[in-house]
Coordinates of N, CA and C in Angstrom, one line a residue:
X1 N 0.8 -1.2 0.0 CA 0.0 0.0 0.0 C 0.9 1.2 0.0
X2 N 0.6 2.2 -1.5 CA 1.8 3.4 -0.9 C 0.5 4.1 -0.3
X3 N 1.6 5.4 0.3 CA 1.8 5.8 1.5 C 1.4 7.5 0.7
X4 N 0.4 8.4 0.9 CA 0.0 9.7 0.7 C 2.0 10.2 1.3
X5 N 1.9 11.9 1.0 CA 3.0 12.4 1.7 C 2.7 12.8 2.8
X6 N 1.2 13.3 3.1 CA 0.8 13.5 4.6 C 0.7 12.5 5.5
X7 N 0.4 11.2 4.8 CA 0.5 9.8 5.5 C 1.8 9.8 6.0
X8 N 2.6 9.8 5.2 CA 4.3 9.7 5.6 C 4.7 11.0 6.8
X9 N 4.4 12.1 6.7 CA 4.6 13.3 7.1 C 4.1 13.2 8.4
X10 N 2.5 12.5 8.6 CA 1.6 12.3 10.2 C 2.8 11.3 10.8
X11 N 3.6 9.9 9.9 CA 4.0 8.8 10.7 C 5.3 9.7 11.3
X12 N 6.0 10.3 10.9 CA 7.3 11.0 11.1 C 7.3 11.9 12.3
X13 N 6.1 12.5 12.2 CA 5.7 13.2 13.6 C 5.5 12.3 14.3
X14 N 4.9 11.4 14.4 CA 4.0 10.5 15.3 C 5.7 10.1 15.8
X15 N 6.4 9.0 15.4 CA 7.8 8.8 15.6 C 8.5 10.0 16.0
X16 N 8.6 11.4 15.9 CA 9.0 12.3 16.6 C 8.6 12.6 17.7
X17 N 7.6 12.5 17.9 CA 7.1 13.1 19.6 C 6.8 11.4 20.4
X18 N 7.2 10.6 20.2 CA 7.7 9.3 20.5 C 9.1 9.5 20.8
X19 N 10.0 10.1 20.4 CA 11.4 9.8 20.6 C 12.3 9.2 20.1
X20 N 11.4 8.4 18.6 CA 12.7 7.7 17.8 C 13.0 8.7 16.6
X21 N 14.1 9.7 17.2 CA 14.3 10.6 15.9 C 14.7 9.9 14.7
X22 N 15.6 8.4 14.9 CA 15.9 7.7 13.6 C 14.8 7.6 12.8
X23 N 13.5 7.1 13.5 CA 12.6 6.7 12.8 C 12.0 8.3 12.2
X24 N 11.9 8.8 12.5 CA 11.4 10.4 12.1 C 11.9 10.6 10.9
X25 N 13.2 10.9 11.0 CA 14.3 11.3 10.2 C 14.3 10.9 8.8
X26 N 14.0 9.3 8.7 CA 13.6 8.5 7.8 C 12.5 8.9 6.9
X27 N 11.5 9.2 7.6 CA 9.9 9.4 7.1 C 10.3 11.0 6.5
X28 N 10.6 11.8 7.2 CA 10.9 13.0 6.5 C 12.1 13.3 5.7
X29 N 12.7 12.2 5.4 CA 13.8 12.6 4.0 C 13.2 11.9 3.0
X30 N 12.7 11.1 3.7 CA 11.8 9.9 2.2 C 10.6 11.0 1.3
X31 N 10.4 11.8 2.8 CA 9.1 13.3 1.6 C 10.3 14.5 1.3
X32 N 11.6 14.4 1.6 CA 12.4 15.8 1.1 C 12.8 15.0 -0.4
X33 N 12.8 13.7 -0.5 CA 13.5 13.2 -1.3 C 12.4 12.9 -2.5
X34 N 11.2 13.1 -2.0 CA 10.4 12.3 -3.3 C 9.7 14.1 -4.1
X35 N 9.5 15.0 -2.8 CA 9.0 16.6 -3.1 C 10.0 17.7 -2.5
X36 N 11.4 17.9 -2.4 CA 12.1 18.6 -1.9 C 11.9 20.2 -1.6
X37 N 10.7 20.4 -2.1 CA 10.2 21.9 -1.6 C 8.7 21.4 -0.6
X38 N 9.4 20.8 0.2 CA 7.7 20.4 0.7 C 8.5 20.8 2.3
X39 N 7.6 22.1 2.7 CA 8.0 23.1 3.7 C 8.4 22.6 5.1
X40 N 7.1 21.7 5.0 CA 6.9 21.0 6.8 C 8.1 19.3 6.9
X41 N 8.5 19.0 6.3 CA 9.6 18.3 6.0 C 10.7 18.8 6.1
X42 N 10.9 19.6 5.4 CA 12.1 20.2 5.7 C 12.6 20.7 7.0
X43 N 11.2 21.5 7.2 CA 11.1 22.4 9.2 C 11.4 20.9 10.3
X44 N 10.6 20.2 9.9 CA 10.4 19.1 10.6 C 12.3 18.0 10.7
X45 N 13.0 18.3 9.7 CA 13.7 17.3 9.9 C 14.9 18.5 10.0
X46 N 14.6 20.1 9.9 CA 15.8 20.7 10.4 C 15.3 20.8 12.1
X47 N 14.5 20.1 13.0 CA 14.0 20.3 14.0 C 15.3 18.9 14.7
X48 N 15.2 17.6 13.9 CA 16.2 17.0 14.0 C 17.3 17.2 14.1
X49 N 17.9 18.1 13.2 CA 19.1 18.3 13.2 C 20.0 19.0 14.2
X50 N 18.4 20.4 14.5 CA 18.9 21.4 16.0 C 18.6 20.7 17.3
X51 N 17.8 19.4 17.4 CA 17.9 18.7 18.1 C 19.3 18.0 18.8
X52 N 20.1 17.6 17.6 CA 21.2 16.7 17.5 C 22.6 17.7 17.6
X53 N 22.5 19.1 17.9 CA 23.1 19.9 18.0 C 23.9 20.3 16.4
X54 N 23.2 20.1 14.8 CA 23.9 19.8 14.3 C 22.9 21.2 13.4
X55 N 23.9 22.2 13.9 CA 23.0 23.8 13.6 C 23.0 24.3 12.5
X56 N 24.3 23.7 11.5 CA 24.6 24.2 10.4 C 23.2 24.0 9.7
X57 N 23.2 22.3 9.4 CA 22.5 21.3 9.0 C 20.7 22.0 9.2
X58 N 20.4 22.4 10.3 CA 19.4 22.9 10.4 C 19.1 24.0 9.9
X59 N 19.7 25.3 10.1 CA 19.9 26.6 9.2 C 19.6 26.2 7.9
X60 N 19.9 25.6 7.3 CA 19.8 25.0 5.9 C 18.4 25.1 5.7
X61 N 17.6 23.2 6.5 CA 16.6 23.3 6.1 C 15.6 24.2 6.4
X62 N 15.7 25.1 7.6 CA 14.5 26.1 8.3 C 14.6 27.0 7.4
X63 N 15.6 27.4 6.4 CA 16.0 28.5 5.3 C 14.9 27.8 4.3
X64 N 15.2 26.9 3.8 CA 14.2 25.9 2.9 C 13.0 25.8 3.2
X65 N 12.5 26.0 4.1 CA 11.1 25.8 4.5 C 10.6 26.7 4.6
X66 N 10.9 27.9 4.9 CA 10.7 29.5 4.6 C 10.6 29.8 3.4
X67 N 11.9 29.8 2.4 CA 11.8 29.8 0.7 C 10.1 29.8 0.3
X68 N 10.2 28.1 0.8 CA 8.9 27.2 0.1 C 7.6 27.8 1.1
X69 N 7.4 28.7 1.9 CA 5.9 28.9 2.3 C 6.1 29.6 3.8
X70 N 6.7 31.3 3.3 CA 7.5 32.3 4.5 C 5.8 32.1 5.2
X71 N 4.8 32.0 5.2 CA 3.3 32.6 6.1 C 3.5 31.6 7.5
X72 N 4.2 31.0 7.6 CA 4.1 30.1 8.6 C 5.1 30.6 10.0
X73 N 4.6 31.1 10.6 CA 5.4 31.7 11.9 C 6.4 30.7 12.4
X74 N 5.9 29.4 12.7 CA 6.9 28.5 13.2 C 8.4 28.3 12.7
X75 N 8.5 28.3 11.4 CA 9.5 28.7 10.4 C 10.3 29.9 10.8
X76 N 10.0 30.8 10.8 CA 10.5 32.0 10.8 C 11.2 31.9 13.0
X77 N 10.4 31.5 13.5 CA 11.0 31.8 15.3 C 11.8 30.0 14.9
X78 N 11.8 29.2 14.4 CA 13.0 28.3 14.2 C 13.8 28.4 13.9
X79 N 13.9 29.3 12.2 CA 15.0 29.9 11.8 C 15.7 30.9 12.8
X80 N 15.1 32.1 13.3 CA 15.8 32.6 14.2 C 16.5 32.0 15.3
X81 N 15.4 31.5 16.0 CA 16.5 30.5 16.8 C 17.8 29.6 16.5
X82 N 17.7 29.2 15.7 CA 19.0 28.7 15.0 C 20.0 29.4 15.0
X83 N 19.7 30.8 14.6 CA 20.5 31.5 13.8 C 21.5 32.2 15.3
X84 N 20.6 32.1 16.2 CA 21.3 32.7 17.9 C 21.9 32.1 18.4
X85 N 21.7 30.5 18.0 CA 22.5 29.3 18.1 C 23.8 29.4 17.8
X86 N 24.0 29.6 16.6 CA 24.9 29.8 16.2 C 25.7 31.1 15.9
X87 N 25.0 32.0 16.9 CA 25.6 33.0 16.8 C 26.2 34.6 15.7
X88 N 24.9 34.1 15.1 CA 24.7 35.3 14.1 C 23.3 36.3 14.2
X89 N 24.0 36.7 15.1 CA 23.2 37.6 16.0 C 22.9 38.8 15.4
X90 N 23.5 39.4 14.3 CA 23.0 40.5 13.4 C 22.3 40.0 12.5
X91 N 21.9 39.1 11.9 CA 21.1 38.1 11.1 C 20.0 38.1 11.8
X92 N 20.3 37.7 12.9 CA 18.9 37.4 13.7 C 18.1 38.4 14.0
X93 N 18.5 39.1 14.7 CA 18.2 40.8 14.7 C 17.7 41.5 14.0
X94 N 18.1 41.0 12.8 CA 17.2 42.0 11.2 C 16.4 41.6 11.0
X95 N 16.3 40.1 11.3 CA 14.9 39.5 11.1 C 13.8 39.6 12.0
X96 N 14.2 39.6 13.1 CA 12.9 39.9 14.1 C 12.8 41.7 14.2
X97 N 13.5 42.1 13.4 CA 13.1 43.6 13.8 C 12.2 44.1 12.0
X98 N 12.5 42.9 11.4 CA 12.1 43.1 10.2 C 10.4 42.7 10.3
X99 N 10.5 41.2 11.0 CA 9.3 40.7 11.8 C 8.3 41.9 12.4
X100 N 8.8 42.4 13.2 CA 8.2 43.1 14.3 C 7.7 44.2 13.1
X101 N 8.1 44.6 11.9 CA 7.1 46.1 11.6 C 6.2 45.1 10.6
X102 N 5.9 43.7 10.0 CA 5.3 42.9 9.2 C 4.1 42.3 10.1
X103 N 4.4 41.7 11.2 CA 3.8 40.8 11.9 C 3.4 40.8 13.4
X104 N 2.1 40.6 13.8 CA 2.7 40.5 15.8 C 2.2 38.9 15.7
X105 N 3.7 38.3 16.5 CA 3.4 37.1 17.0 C 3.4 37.3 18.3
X106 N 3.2 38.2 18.8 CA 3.2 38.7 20.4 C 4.5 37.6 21.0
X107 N 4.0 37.1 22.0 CA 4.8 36.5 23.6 C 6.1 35.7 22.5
X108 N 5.5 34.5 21.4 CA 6.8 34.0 21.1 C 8.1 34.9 20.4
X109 N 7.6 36.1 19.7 CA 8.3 36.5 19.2 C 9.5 37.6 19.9
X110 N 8.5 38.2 21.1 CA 9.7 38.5 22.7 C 10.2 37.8 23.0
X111 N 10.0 36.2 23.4 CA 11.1 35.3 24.1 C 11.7 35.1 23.2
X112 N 11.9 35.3 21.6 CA 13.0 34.7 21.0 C 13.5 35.4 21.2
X113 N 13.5 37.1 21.2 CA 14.5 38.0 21.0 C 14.7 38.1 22.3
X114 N 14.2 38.1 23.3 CA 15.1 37.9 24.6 C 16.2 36.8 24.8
X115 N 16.1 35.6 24.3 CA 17.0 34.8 24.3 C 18.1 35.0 23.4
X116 N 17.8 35.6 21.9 CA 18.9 36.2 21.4 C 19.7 37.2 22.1
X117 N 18.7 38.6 22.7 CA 19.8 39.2 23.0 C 20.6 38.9 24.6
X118 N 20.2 37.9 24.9 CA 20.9 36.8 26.7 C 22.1 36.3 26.1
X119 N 21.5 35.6 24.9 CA 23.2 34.7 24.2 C 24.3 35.9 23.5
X120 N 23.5 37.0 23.0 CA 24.6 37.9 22.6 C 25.4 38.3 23.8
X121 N 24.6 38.1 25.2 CA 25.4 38.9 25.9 C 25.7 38.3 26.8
X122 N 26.0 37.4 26.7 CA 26.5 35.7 27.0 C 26.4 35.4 28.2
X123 N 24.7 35.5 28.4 CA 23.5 35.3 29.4 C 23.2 33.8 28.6
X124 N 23.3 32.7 29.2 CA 22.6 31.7 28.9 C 21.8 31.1 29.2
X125 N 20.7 31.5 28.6 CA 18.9 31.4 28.8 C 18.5 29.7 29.2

């Protein structure tokens, strides 16, 4: 029986909030690999990679998943977080202040920039 992409995409979550990131990881490259602009796969398996402390790897996909469908808030405060992760804190900065005259995501979009500007100032939140 194949498998819809949302079918594959629901099992990968289901396996993620379970705790077998292998198994996750699998289900969402199998949808980056069959539709590689498919947003929530990408977010979802750069969630993996900032998981695994592997930030580059993530920056990447959360960049990609924005490309493919910027309306989605979650995208945008993942990529920023990333981005503080790794310490490109002027990056990050232009985007939530770019944010802030486009959008109000109220409370999440304060705790991210309070956490950026904690790690700029090497307050670790």
């Amino acid at each position: 029986m194949k498998l819809s992409v949302e079918d594959v995409l629901k099992r990968g979550i289901e396996a993620h909030k379970a705790g077998d990131s292998d198994q996750a990881s699998r289900f969402y490259v199998s949808i980056i690999k069959a539709r590689p602009d498919h947003p929530d796969a990408n977010h979802n398996q750069g969630l993996l990679f900032l998981e695994s402390d592997q930030l580059e790897h993530a920056e990447i996909l959360f960049k990609k998943s924005l490309d493919f469908d910027p309306s989605v808030s979650q995208f945008w405060l993942s990529y920023i977080d990333v981005l503080g992760k790794l310490k490109k804190f002027d990056q990050a900065e232009a985007l939530l202040n770019d944010l802030k005259k486009k959008q109000t995501w109220g409370k999440s979009l304060s705790m991210l920039e309070s956490q950026i500007q904690d790690s700029k100032e090497g307050v670790i939140p």
